[in-house]
Amino acid sequence: MCGIVGYIGKEEALPILLEGIKNLEYRGYDSAGFAIVGDDKKVSSEKAVGKVAALFEKISGRSFPGKLGIIHSRWATHGGVTELNAHPHSDCAGKIWVAHNGIIENYKELKKELLGKGHKFKSETDTETIPHLIEEEIKTLSFQEAVRSALKKIRGTYGLVIVNSDEPHTLIAARNFSPLLIGLGDGEYIVASDAAAVLKYTKNVVYLDDGEMAVMTPSSHKVFDLDMNHREKETHVIDWSPELAQKGGYANFMLKEIFEGPEAVENSVRGRLIAKEGLVKLGGLSDSLPLLRDAKRILISGCGTAYYAGRVGEYMLEEYGGIPVEVDVASEFRYRKPVFREGDIFLAISQSGETADTLAALREAKEKGVPVMGIVNAIGSTIARYTDAGVYQHIGPEIGVASTKAFVSQVSILALLTILIGRQREMSLVTGRRIAEELKKIPDMIRRVLKQNDEIAELARKYQKFNNFLYLGRKYNLPVAYEGALKLKEISYIHAEGCGAGEMKHGPIAMIDENFPSVFIAPQDSVYEKMISNIEEVKARRGPVIAIATEGDEKIGEIADDVIFIPKTLEMLTPILSVIPLQLFAYHFGVLKGLDVDKPRNLAKSVTVE
Ligand code: G6P
């Protein structure tokens, strides 16, 4: 998840590239860089760590002439946040320059081969294999053919812009699972990861599809597949404002990120499941496999949404992984003098990797000699650097303050970890395979849930008049009840309480009357009958009930006032589906109240203070 822009045309490239990348900064902002090719075939490049502003500052007052160029703002995936790892990357001769969004899965093999052929690498990135690969191919092929041939050797995801100083009138772009479009200007083309970068110059765009590459000169563009078959492309006219474009056409980042749930799960799971063998390969944990095999207990810690993801992980890891787990909110863990034992492993969960309480809990464990691991989204963040090993979420930046896509990703990674740890213990091949196969189906299942967005908006409208909500769940969906209540509190400032449905009779039920609705997360799982009884108890006290239920469940509709359905899946994976309607419900509730759902009052995206 990075921002890339390429320009070819009649104007000086750099100002257009800088303007474009500023609009894409929300896609990644740990470092930035560009390469400009002059008519004299000279390349000038500059890179800087930090936000795009740092690059602006570095080049101020200098000139970089040329009407062809590429620029990139990075969201690190492979290699730390350094100037050397910032894009674009070049070949040995400094002629071929590439900016890339995505992950090259087979880069280690390719790099080994290229090193064997004498190529010299400057960065630790997966991307740098691409210019070297093209450099190898171009010895016998044209630029265009060399790019095509290199792409055929690559396995993974990419949005690419590529220039070659020997051809100062050609820009090449290619796409596989990472977004890329071409803005069609008057005697110029602007390629970008999304429309926000091109709208100032043109509203006419061509969207590249997976497996396509485009070759542009200042006066022409052609799109091919990787077998060089010509592709006819439709021109789309976009009438979004640049601001709306940043949000991909969604009204705000929160909604966009909820809708990115399927992609978040795909990105977190991609290349990590060996479904046929019921196994999991997590690169960041490969050196820790013996430690995990000998582990006697896992201590999970996090804050807010990350903590609730950890609570789902507790159920998964104990039931299927066969290992004891304890989960603490990080702010408690650090003060309650936890007793550590031989065989403990500490696992921090944090989207930002910067949450002060989570970091403090991590330090506490590490100082006591406990091996520390992490599930983190932000590459190179403090928690990522401080842990001995870990798993990155690979979901791109989450901008909305209330965490949404990070939760589904974290739970998916905990499912991967469950397979990994479970298979080291008693989990059978059949069970490992079953979880893996089902996990692969989850993104499409989320898409099905998202289709009910309009119905959920309607539900939010219907329940607007209420000021208190109770969210109830059991087992895997108890943490989802807490998370659903947290979302409503954060986004709409409405009082909501999460509660174990079994615990309701010990207090919360006293609040129930016709003005106090309950949200029951009640899929058809091992605690379904108990949940139905709890719904009956609430209905007996005239409490309005919204239920999240399994598709095809007719019984629940007879007792609940409103039902939102989720597809049937393994019990341990239901939280990834059941949380979606709750995110949407909170979202619509906040919007209807006229609130800023991306930046709720009093909250911060990354809480770096205690
Ligand atoms: C803040 C955010 C929450 C988030 C929590 C933990 O409170 O508002 O949405 O869940 O921090 O953040 P982390 O980055 O550690 O996952």
XYZ file of C-alpha atoms and ligand atoms in Angstrom:
626
model
C 0.000 0.000 0.000
C 2.106 2.859 -1.322
C 1.439 5.829 -3.552
C 2.978 5.894 -7.027
C 2.792 8.411 -9.835
C 4.430 8.457 -13.268
C 4.430 11.303 -15.803
C 5.259 11.594 -19.485
C 4.382 14.624 -21.605
C 5.179 18.156 -22.592
C 5.551 19.713 -19.146
C 8.338 19.531 -16.606
C 7.592 16.275 -14.762
C 8.655 17.063 -11.201
C 6.029 19.664 -10.166
C 3.269 17.359 -11.469
C 4.734 14.340 -9.697
C 5.071 16.244 -6.417
C 1.528 17.553 -6.616
C 0.276 14.049 -7.376
C 2.137 12.300 -4.594
C 0.962 14.853 -2.045
C -2.571 13.694 -2.822
C -1.595 10.052 -2.383
C 0.271 10.465 0.852
C -2.570 8.875 2.788
C -1.518 5.574 1.162
C 1.853 5.555 2.889
C 4.161 8.108 4.326
C 7.355 6.700 5.784
C 9.648 7.833 2.975
C 9.433 9.220 -0.543
C 11.562 9.555 -3.653
C 11.556 10.272 -7.381
C 13.591 9.789 -10.548
C 13.419 12.189 -13.519
C 14.776 11.377 -16.974
C 15.988 14.394 -18.955
C 15.906 14.650 -22.753
C 19.695 14.295 -22.543
C 19.150 10.793 -21.017
C 20.467 11.935 -17.660
C 18.625 10.695 -14.569
C 18.259 12.812 -11.465
C 16.865 11.267 -8.334
C 16.323 12.224 -4.719
C 14.872 10.401 -1.719
C 14.025 11.323 1.858
C 12.829 9.508 4.947
C 9.622 10.830 6.476
C 6.548 12.412 4.991
C 6.546 13.865 1.476
C 7.203 17.276 3.068
C 10.704 16.078 4.011
C 11.404 15.402 0.328
C 10.046 18.836 -0.629
C 12.375 20.418 1.880
C 15.386 18.454 0.677
C 15.012 19.543 -2.942
C 13.913 23.103 -2.394
C 15.700 25.526 -4.706
C 17.177 22.745 -6.872
C 16.161 21.887 -10.409
C 15.495 18.446 -11.850
C 14.857 18.936 -15.581
C 12.948 16.345 -17.577
C 9.523 15.597 -18.995
C 9.494 11.967 -17.877
C 9.566 10.785 -14.293
C 8.248 8.581 -11.509
C 7.632 9.210 -7.822
C 6.693 7.083 -4.832
C 5.637 7.485 -1.223
C 6.318 4.360 0.733
C 4.487 2.181 3.200
C 7.313 -0.194 4.038
C 6.780 -3.917 3.587
C 10.264 -5.378 3.083
C 13.200 -3.563 4.592
C 13.250 -0.846 7.235
C 12.409 2.788 6.770
C 15.677 4.162 5.361
C 16.661 6.349 2.448
C 18.293 3.376 0.748
C 15.058 1.406 0.923
C 12.956 4.333 -0.353
C 11.759 4.036 -3.963
C 12.365 4.362 -6.856
C 14.970 1.617 -7.177
C 17.384 1.237 -10.045
C 19.504 -1.347 -11.823
C 23.314 -1.514 -11.546
C 23.841 1.000 -14.366
C 21.372 3.506 -12.880
C 19.360 3.504 -16.110
C 16.223 1.559 -15.263
C 14.142 2.993 -12.421
C 11.098 1.412 -10.824
C 8.483 2.568 -8.299
C 6.400 -0.273 -6.912
C 3.326 -0.820 -4.794
C 2.852 -4.426 -3.701
C 4.917 -7.413 -2.646
C 7.162 -9.604 -4.794
C 6.735 -12.998 -3.170
C 9.592 -14.774 -4.957
C 12.085 -11.937 -4.582
C 14.510 -14.005 -2.495
C 14.954 -16.605 -5.238
C 15.181 -13.923 -7.927
C 17.671 -11.890 -5.923
C 19.876 -14.934 -5.340
C 19.916 -15.657 -9.052
C 20.692 -12.028 -9.928
C 23.452 -11.806 -7.318
C 24.912 -14.928 -8.926
C 24.974 -13.076 -12.229
C 26.929 -10.234 -10.647
C 24.168 -7.714 -9.934
C 24.804 -5.374 -7.019
C 21.893 -4.522 -4.717
C 21.731 -1.358 -2.676
C 18.526 -1.881 -0.665
C 16.827 -4.618 1.349
C 13.602 -4.312 -0.624
C 11.805 -6.900 -2.705
C 11.280 -4.181 -5.331
C 14.928 -3.810 -6.263
C 14.873 -7.219 -7.941
C 12.662 -5.723 -10.676
C 15.082 -3.175 -12.235
C 17.897 -5.737 -12.050
C 15.709 -8.357 -13.676
C 14.854 -5.908 -16.479
C 18.543 -5.025 -16.813
C 19.254 -8.708 -17.350
C 16.488 -9.137 -19.936
C 17.262 -5.941 -21.836
C 20.631 -7.381 -22.876
C 18.772 -9.246 -25.639
C 15.349 -7.592 -25.785
C 13.736 -4.188 -26.343
C 12.719 -2.169 -23.239
C 9.098 -3.161 -23.634
C 9.909 -6.847 -24.203
C 12.379 -6.846 -21.315
C 9.741 -5.509 -18.917
C 7.227 -8.075 -20.113
C 9.707 -10.911 -19.752
C 10.719 -9.732 -16.259
C 7.079 -9.507 -15.179
C 6.516 -13.077 -16.265
C 9.204 -14.172 -13.816
C 7.699 -12.272 -10.896
C 5.209 -13.820 -8.475
C 3.268 -11.422 -6.298
C 1.383 -8.187 -6.391
C 2.392 -5.005 -8.106
C 1.464 -1.617 -9.394
C 4.565 -0.443 -11.248
C 5.858 2.579 -13.101
C 9.123 2.055 -14.953
C 11.482 4.346 -16.884
C 14.685 3.673 -18.786
C 17.080 6.587 -19.418
C 18.034 5.128 -22.790
C 14.408 5.747 -23.849
C 13.493 9.218 -22.558
C 10.166 9.156 -24.431
C 8.701 5.973 -22.962
C 6.898 5.311 -19.694
C 5.783 1.774 -18.809
C 3.188 0.842 -16.195
C 1.984 -2.592 -15.093
C -0.525 -3.954 -12.660
C -1.209 -7.148 -10.755
C -3.547 -6.858 -7.729
C -2.345 -3.334 -6.833
C -4.435 -0.484 -8.190
C -3.183 1.570 -11.131
C -4.823 3.950 -13.572
C -3.716 6.178 -16.421
C -4.911 9.777 -16.558
C -5.305 10.785 -20.216
C -4.173 14.385 -20.625
C -3.638 16.524 -23.693
C -0.238 15.347 -24.946
C 0.571 13.888 -21.563
C -0.157 10.866 -19.359
C -0.195 10.604 -15.584
C -0.155 7.110 -14.144
C -1.151 6.793 -10.494
C -2.284 4.388 -7.798
C -5.516 6.292 -7.622
C -7.430 9.115 -9.170
C -6.574 11.632 -6.441
C -3.205 12.216 -8.145
C -4.535 12.939 -11.623
C -7.780 14.853 -11.162
C -6.134 18.254 -11.216
C -4.973 17.524 -14.784
C -7.653 15.317 -16.284
C -10.927 13.606 -15.490
C -10.457 10.941 -18.176
C -8.851 7.751 -16.975
C -8.175 4.191 -18.063
C -8.059 1.589 -15.293
C -5.445 -1.096 -15.789
C -6.582 -4.635 -14.965
C -4.530 -7.413 -13.401
C -1.926 -8.829 -15.763
C -1.856 -5.738 -17.964
C 0.949 -3.405 -18.915
C 0.742 -0.019 -20.611
C 3.373 1.571 -22.814
C 3.149 5.355 -23.154
C 4.903 7.992 -25.237
C 3.939 11.693 -25.035
C 1.432 11.141 -27.854
C 0.214 7.562 -27.515
C -0.681 4.814 -25.086
C -1.155 1.118 -25.671
C -2.271 -1.549 -23.230
C -1.211 -5.196 -23.560
C -1.496 -8.391 -21.587
C 1.707 -10.182 -20.703
C 1.533 -12.191 -23.937
C 1.569 -8.906 -25.837
C -2.031 -9.189 -26.982
C -3.436 -5.718 -27.443
C -6.213 -4.790 -24.995
C -8.956 -2.317 -25.929
C -9.618 -0.174 -22.863
C -12.621 1.892 -21.994
C -12.100 5.526 -20.908
C -13.880 6.462 -17.694
C -14.786 9.991 -16.714
C -14.377 10.719 -13.009
C -16.233 13.615 -11.540
C -15.001 13.330 -7.968
C -13.296 16.172 -6.193
C -9.632 15.361 -5.412
C -10.598 15.018 -1.741
C -13.326 12.510 -2.498
C -10.900 10.642 -4.735
C -8.460 10.137 -1.838
C -11.251 8.344 -0.113
C -11.824 6.182 -3.179
C -15.227 7.759 -3.687
C -16.390 6.915 -0.152
C -17.743 9.728 1.991
C -14.980 9.219 4.534
C -12.073 6.970 5.454
C -13.993 4.931 8.016
C -16.492 3.683 5.437
C -13.699 3.079 2.912
C -11.752 1.071 5.451
C -14.768 -1.025 6.484
C -15.221 -1.810 2.778
C -11.522 -2.712 2.581
C -12.165 -5.559 5.050
C -12.086 -8.290 2.368
C -8.838 -6.955 0.933
C -7.364 -6.612 4.423
C -7.954 -10.306 5.115
C -6.611 -11.235 1.669
C -3.466 -9.186 2.204
C -2.865 -10.559 5.688
C -3.274 -14.150 4.577
C -1.747 -14.013 1.075
C 1.230 -16.322 0.569
C 1.025 -17.549 4.146
C -1.384 -20.475 3.894
C -0.399 -23.870 2.553
C -4.008 -24.965 2.536
C -3.475 -28.450 1.057
C -1.104 -29.403 3.832
C -3.079 -27.566 6.494
C 0.022 -25.550 7.289
C 1.015 -21.930 7.640
C 4.236 -20.172 6.701
C 4.931 -16.927 8.532
C 8.275 -15.505 7.413
C 8.642 -13.261 10.451
C 8.311 -16.239 12.788
C 10.475 -18.717 10.892
C 13.386 -18.377 13.321
C 11.030 -18.691 16.282
C 9.451 -22.040 15.367
C 11.359 -24.023 18.044
C 10.392 -21.390 20.630
C 6.743 -21.649 19.649
C 6.920 -25.438 19.715
C 8.234 -25.422 23.277
C 5.993 -22.583 24.476
C 3.810 -23.358 27.471
C 1.735 -20.178 27.540
C 1.052 -17.121 25.402
C 0.469 -13.733 26.999
C -1.376 -11.403 24.645
C -1.633 -7.679 25.206
C -3.005 -4.699 23.308
C -5.362 -1.727 23.632
C -8.828 -0.950 22.296
C -9.720 -2.902 19.187
C -6.371 -4.707 19.119
C -7.084 -6.002 22.628
C -10.449 -7.387 21.523
C -8.789 -9.104 18.573
C -6.460 -10.665 21.145
C -9.461 -11.918 23.117
C -10.751 -13.703 20.004
C -7.237 -15.144 19.622
C -7.424 -16.527 23.150
C -10.447 -18.676 22.257
C -8.851 -19.832 18.999
C -5.440 -20.646 20.418
C -6.823 -22.518 23.423
C -9.487 -24.488 21.541
C -7.536 -25.329 18.380
C -3.929 -24.512 19.257
C -3.954 -26.428 22.523
C -1.947 -23.808 24.383
C -2.947 -21.758 27.448
C -3.436 -18.065 26.689
C -3.906 -15.003 28.861
C -5.017 -11.677 27.448
C -4.635 -8.345 29.201
C -5.306 -4.756 28.314
C -1.790 -3.411 28.039
C -2.429 -0.589 30.522
C -3.196 -3.191 33.214
C -0.523 -5.684 32.276
C 2.260 -3.219 32.919
C 1.101 -2.417 36.434
C -0.245 -5.671 37.763
C 3.121 -7.317 38.313
C 2.483 -10.308 36.066
C 4.112 -13.567 37.088
C 6.174 -14.955 34.232
C 7.118 -18.583 33.797
C 9.574 -20.568 31.760
C 7.955 -21.215 28.366
C 5.983 -17.926 28.234
C 5.771 -15.976 25.002
C 4.494 -12.399 24.948
C 2.493 -11.276 21.929
C 1.742 -7.576 21.409
C -1.048 -6.624 18.998
C -1.038 -3.097 17.617
C -2.086 -1.585 14.314
C 0.085 1.514 14.703
C 2.921 -0.188 16.540
C 3.243 2.970 18.613
C 0.637 2.673 21.376
C 2.440 3.665 24.564
C 0.685 1.206 26.885
C 1.264 -1.728 24.550
C 4.902 -0.779 24.215
C 5.264 -0.503 27.988
C 3.713 -3.957 28.473
C 6.099 -5.314 25.852
C 9.079 -3.741 27.635
C 7.945 -5.235 30.920
C 7.904 -8.725 29.406
C 11.146 -8.258 27.505
C 12.999 -6.962 30.544
C 11.916 -10.087 32.421
C 13.499 -12.215 29.718
C 10.268 -13.328 28.012
C 10.557 -13.750 24.210
C 8.441 -10.986 22.673
C 6.544 -11.122 19.390
C 4.085 -8.844 17.646
C 1.196 -8.571 15.225
C 1.702 -5.084 13.851
C 0.617 -3.147 10.782
C 3.057 -0.235 10.672
C 6.393 -1.484 9.373
C 9.405 -0.175 11.225
C 7.220 1.159 14.075
C 8.575 1.084 17.607
C 6.751 -2.105 18.583
C 7.802 -3.801 15.332
C 11.416 -2.921 16.039
C 11.289 -3.851 19.687
C 9.878 -7.355 19.225
C 12.145 -10.360 18.597
C 9.858 -11.671 15.857
C 6.434 -11.002 14.441
C 3.839 -10.917 11.729
C 3.015 -7.835 9.706
C -0.606 -7.185 8.781
C 0.101 -5.708 5.322
C -3.176 -3.769 5.150
C -1.844 -0.309 4.318
C -2.477 2.723 6.480
C -5.654 2.899 8.513
C -6.661 6.562 8.645
C -10.035 6.504 10.409
C -9.371 6.862 14.127
C -11.693 3.994 15.030
C -9.994 0.778 13.991
C -11.979 -1.361 11.536
C -10.021 -3.212 8.842
C -7.182 -3.739 11.336
C -9.477 -5.900 13.494
C -10.441 -8.343 10.741
C -6.796 -8.561 9.718
C -5.571 -9.163 13.277
C -8.146 -11.913 13.835
C -7.153 -13.531 10.510
C -3.501 -13.511 11.556
C -4.427 -15.019 14.916
C -6.185 -17.773 12.954
C -2.944 -18.332 11.006
C -1.032 -18.463 14.271
C -3.563 -20.959 15.624
C -2.941 -23.264 12.681
C 0.827 -22.864 13.038
C 0.894 -23.544 16.777
C -1.874 -26.136 16.611
C -0.103 -28.173 13.922
C 3.057 -28.136 16.045
C 0.916 -29.841 18.683
C -2.154 -32.050 18.402
C -4.030 -30.443 15.507
C -4.715 -32.950 12.735
C -4.029 -32.370 9.061
C -7.792 -32.445 8.452
C -8.487 -29.688 10.983
C -5.574 -27.557 9.762
C -6.824 -27.926 6.218
C -10.388 -27.125 7.202
C -9.477 -23.873 8.946
C -7.181 -22.898 6.063
C -9.827 -23.624 3.409
C -12.465 -21.721 5.339
C -10.155 -18.754 5.947
C -9.627 -18.487 2.191
C -13.387 -18.082 1.731
C -13.726 -15.320 4.334
C -13.021 -12.294 2.053
C -15.940 -13.192 -0.230
C -18.119 -13.815 2.783
C -17.295 -10.308 4.095
C -18.271 -8.953 0.671
C -21.667 -10.615 1.118
C -22.129 -8.964 4.505
C -21.139 -5.571 3.075
C -23.954 -5.864 0.539
C -26.365 -5.261 3.411
C -24.966 -1.781 3.978
C -28.231 -0.069 2.983
C -30.303 -2.244 5.317
C -27.872 -1.516 8.148
C -28.090 2.235 7.443
C -31.875 1.880 7.675
C -31.498 0.070 10.989
C -29.301 2.863 12.342
C -32.036 5.313 11.378
C -34.673 3.222 13.151
C -32.626 3.044 16.369
C -31.452 6.695 16.366
C -33.835 7.615 19.141
C -32.139 5.379 21.713
C -29.316 6.568 23.951
C -28.210 3.260 25.476
C -27.326 -0.087 23.953
C -26.285 -3.449 25.340
C -24.116 -5.695 23.114
C -24.243 -9.370 24.004
C -22.229 -12.361 22.891
C -20.730 -15.601 24.118
C -17.475 -17.409 23.448
C -15.878 -16.234 20.170
C -18.421 -13.476 19.818
C -18.081 -12.043 23.306
C -15.049 -9.959 22.244
C -17.096 -8.916 19.199
C -19.832 -7.663 21.553
C -17.204 -5.539 23.340
C -15.818 -4.332 20.026
C -19.304 -3.481 18.671
C -20.060 -1.441 21.799
C -16.670 0.290 21.553
C -17.375 1.265 17.926
C -20.726 2.820 18.844
C -19.192 4.742 21.756
C -16.278 6.011 19.675
C -18.238 7.052 16.615
C -21.577 8.261 17.918
C -20.867 9.111 21.571
C -23.751 6.861 22.547
C -23.540 4.797 25.706
C -23.028 1.160 24.795
C -21.947 -1.721 26.958
C -20.537 -5.072 25.943
C -21.479 -8.009 28.129
C -21.235 -11.784 28.178
C -24.777 -12.983 27.477
C -24.463 -15.458 30.351
C -23.559 -12.639 32.702
C -26.570 -10.526 31.742
C -28.741 -12.044 34.469
C -26.208 -10.949 37.108
C -26.862 -7.265 36.642
C -27.245 -5.706 33.187
C -30.712 -7.179 32.636
C -31.977 -4.776 35.300
C -31.515 -1.936 32.792
C -33.661 -3.559 30.096
C -36.982 -2.016 29.146
C -38.600 -0.779 25.925
C -36.080 2.091 25.771
C -32.944 -0.017 26.083
C -32.112 -2.040 22.947
C -29.778 -5.037 22.879
C -27.586 -6.230 20.030
C -27.143 -10.009 20.142
C -24.318 -11.604 18.196
C -25.891 -14.992 17.790
C -24.623 -17.059 14.855
C -25.492 -20.756 14.761
C -22.552 -22.035 16.760
C -21.971 -24.087 19.905
C -23.630 -21.441 22.136
C -26.518 -20.615 19.827
C -29.278 -22.172 21.974
C -28.033 -20.277 25.029
C -28.106 -17.030 23.045
C -31.686 -17.705 21.942
C -32.699 -18.127 25.590
C -31.023 -14.807 26.415
C -32.917 -13.087 23.598
C -36.154 -14.509 25.023
C -35.250 -13.087 28.433
C -34.762 -9.624 26.962
C -37.952 -9.823 24.906
C -39.872 -10.851 28.036
C -38.838 -7.449 29.428
C -39.919 -5.611 26.236
C -36.329 -4.799 25.240
C -35.878 -4.150 21.495
C -33.477 -6.702 19.947
C -31.180 -6.581 16.928
C -29.609 -9.955 16.155
C -26.587 -10.864 14.055
C -27.444 -14.350 12.843
C -26.432 -17.035 10.381
C -27.947 -16.912 6.889
C -30.923 -19.258 6.715
C -31.727 -19.000 10.442
C -35.494 -18.542 10.380
C -36.061 -19.135 14.058
C -34.251 -16.029 15.257
C -36.393 -13.719 13.113
C -39.440 -14.813 15.092
C -38.077 -13.425 18.364
C -35.670 -10.617 17.420
C -37.049 -7.312 16.113
C -34.380 -6.967 13.450
C -31.863 -9.431 12.027
C -28.683 -8.979 10.001
C -27.353 -12.142 8.438
C -23.794 -13.356 8.021
C -22.686 -16.415 6.026
C -22.081 -19.730 7.775
C -18.442 -20.399 8.576
C -16.334 -22.127 11.209
C -17.235 -20.904 14.687
C -13.711 -19.596 15.307
C -13.865 -17.399 12.199
C -17.331 -15.893 12.793
C -15.908 -12.776 14.526
C -14.398 -11.657 11.208
C -17.911 -11.610 9.739
C -20.038 -10.608 12.722
C -17.992 -7.489 13.437
C -18.769 -5.993 9.995
C -22.459 -5.148 10.603
C -21.494 -3.660 13.962
C -18.867 -1.435 12.340
C -21.410 -0.311 9.751
C -24.127 0.228 12.356
C -21.843 2.488 14.418
C -20.713 4.273 11.256
C -24.258 5.092 10.107
C -25.310 6.020 13.625
C -22.495 8.595 13.779
C -23.167 9.943 10.277
C -26.870 10.364 11.037
C -25.919 12.360 14.111
C -23.835 14.603 11.857
C -20.530 13.659 13.534
C -17.023 13.491 12.083
C -16.658 9.710 12.047
C -13.032 9.803 10.887
C -11.927 11.957 13.789
C -14.192 11.445 16.788
C -13.808 13.983 19.565
C -11.255 13.332 22.315
C -9.678 10.356 20.534
C -6.399 9.858 18.681
C -5.393 7.288 16.125
C -2.204 6.419 17.848
C -2.107 6.993 21.583
C 1.555 7.523 22.320
C 1.002 8.786 25.848
C 0.017 6.822 28.890
C -6.624 4.095 19.863
C -7.568 3.999 18.671
C -8.229 2.616 18.635
C -7.173 1.531 18.644
C -6.232 1.667 19.838
C -5.047 0.731 19.766
O -7.352 4.132 21.036
O -8.566 4.995 18.732
O -9.023 2.495 17.466
O -7.793 0.274 18.678
O -5.705 2.994 19.882
O -4.263 1.118 18.701
P -3.131 0.222 18.054
O -2.492 1.111 17.033
O -2.184 -0.141 19.152
O -3.775 -0.971 17.465
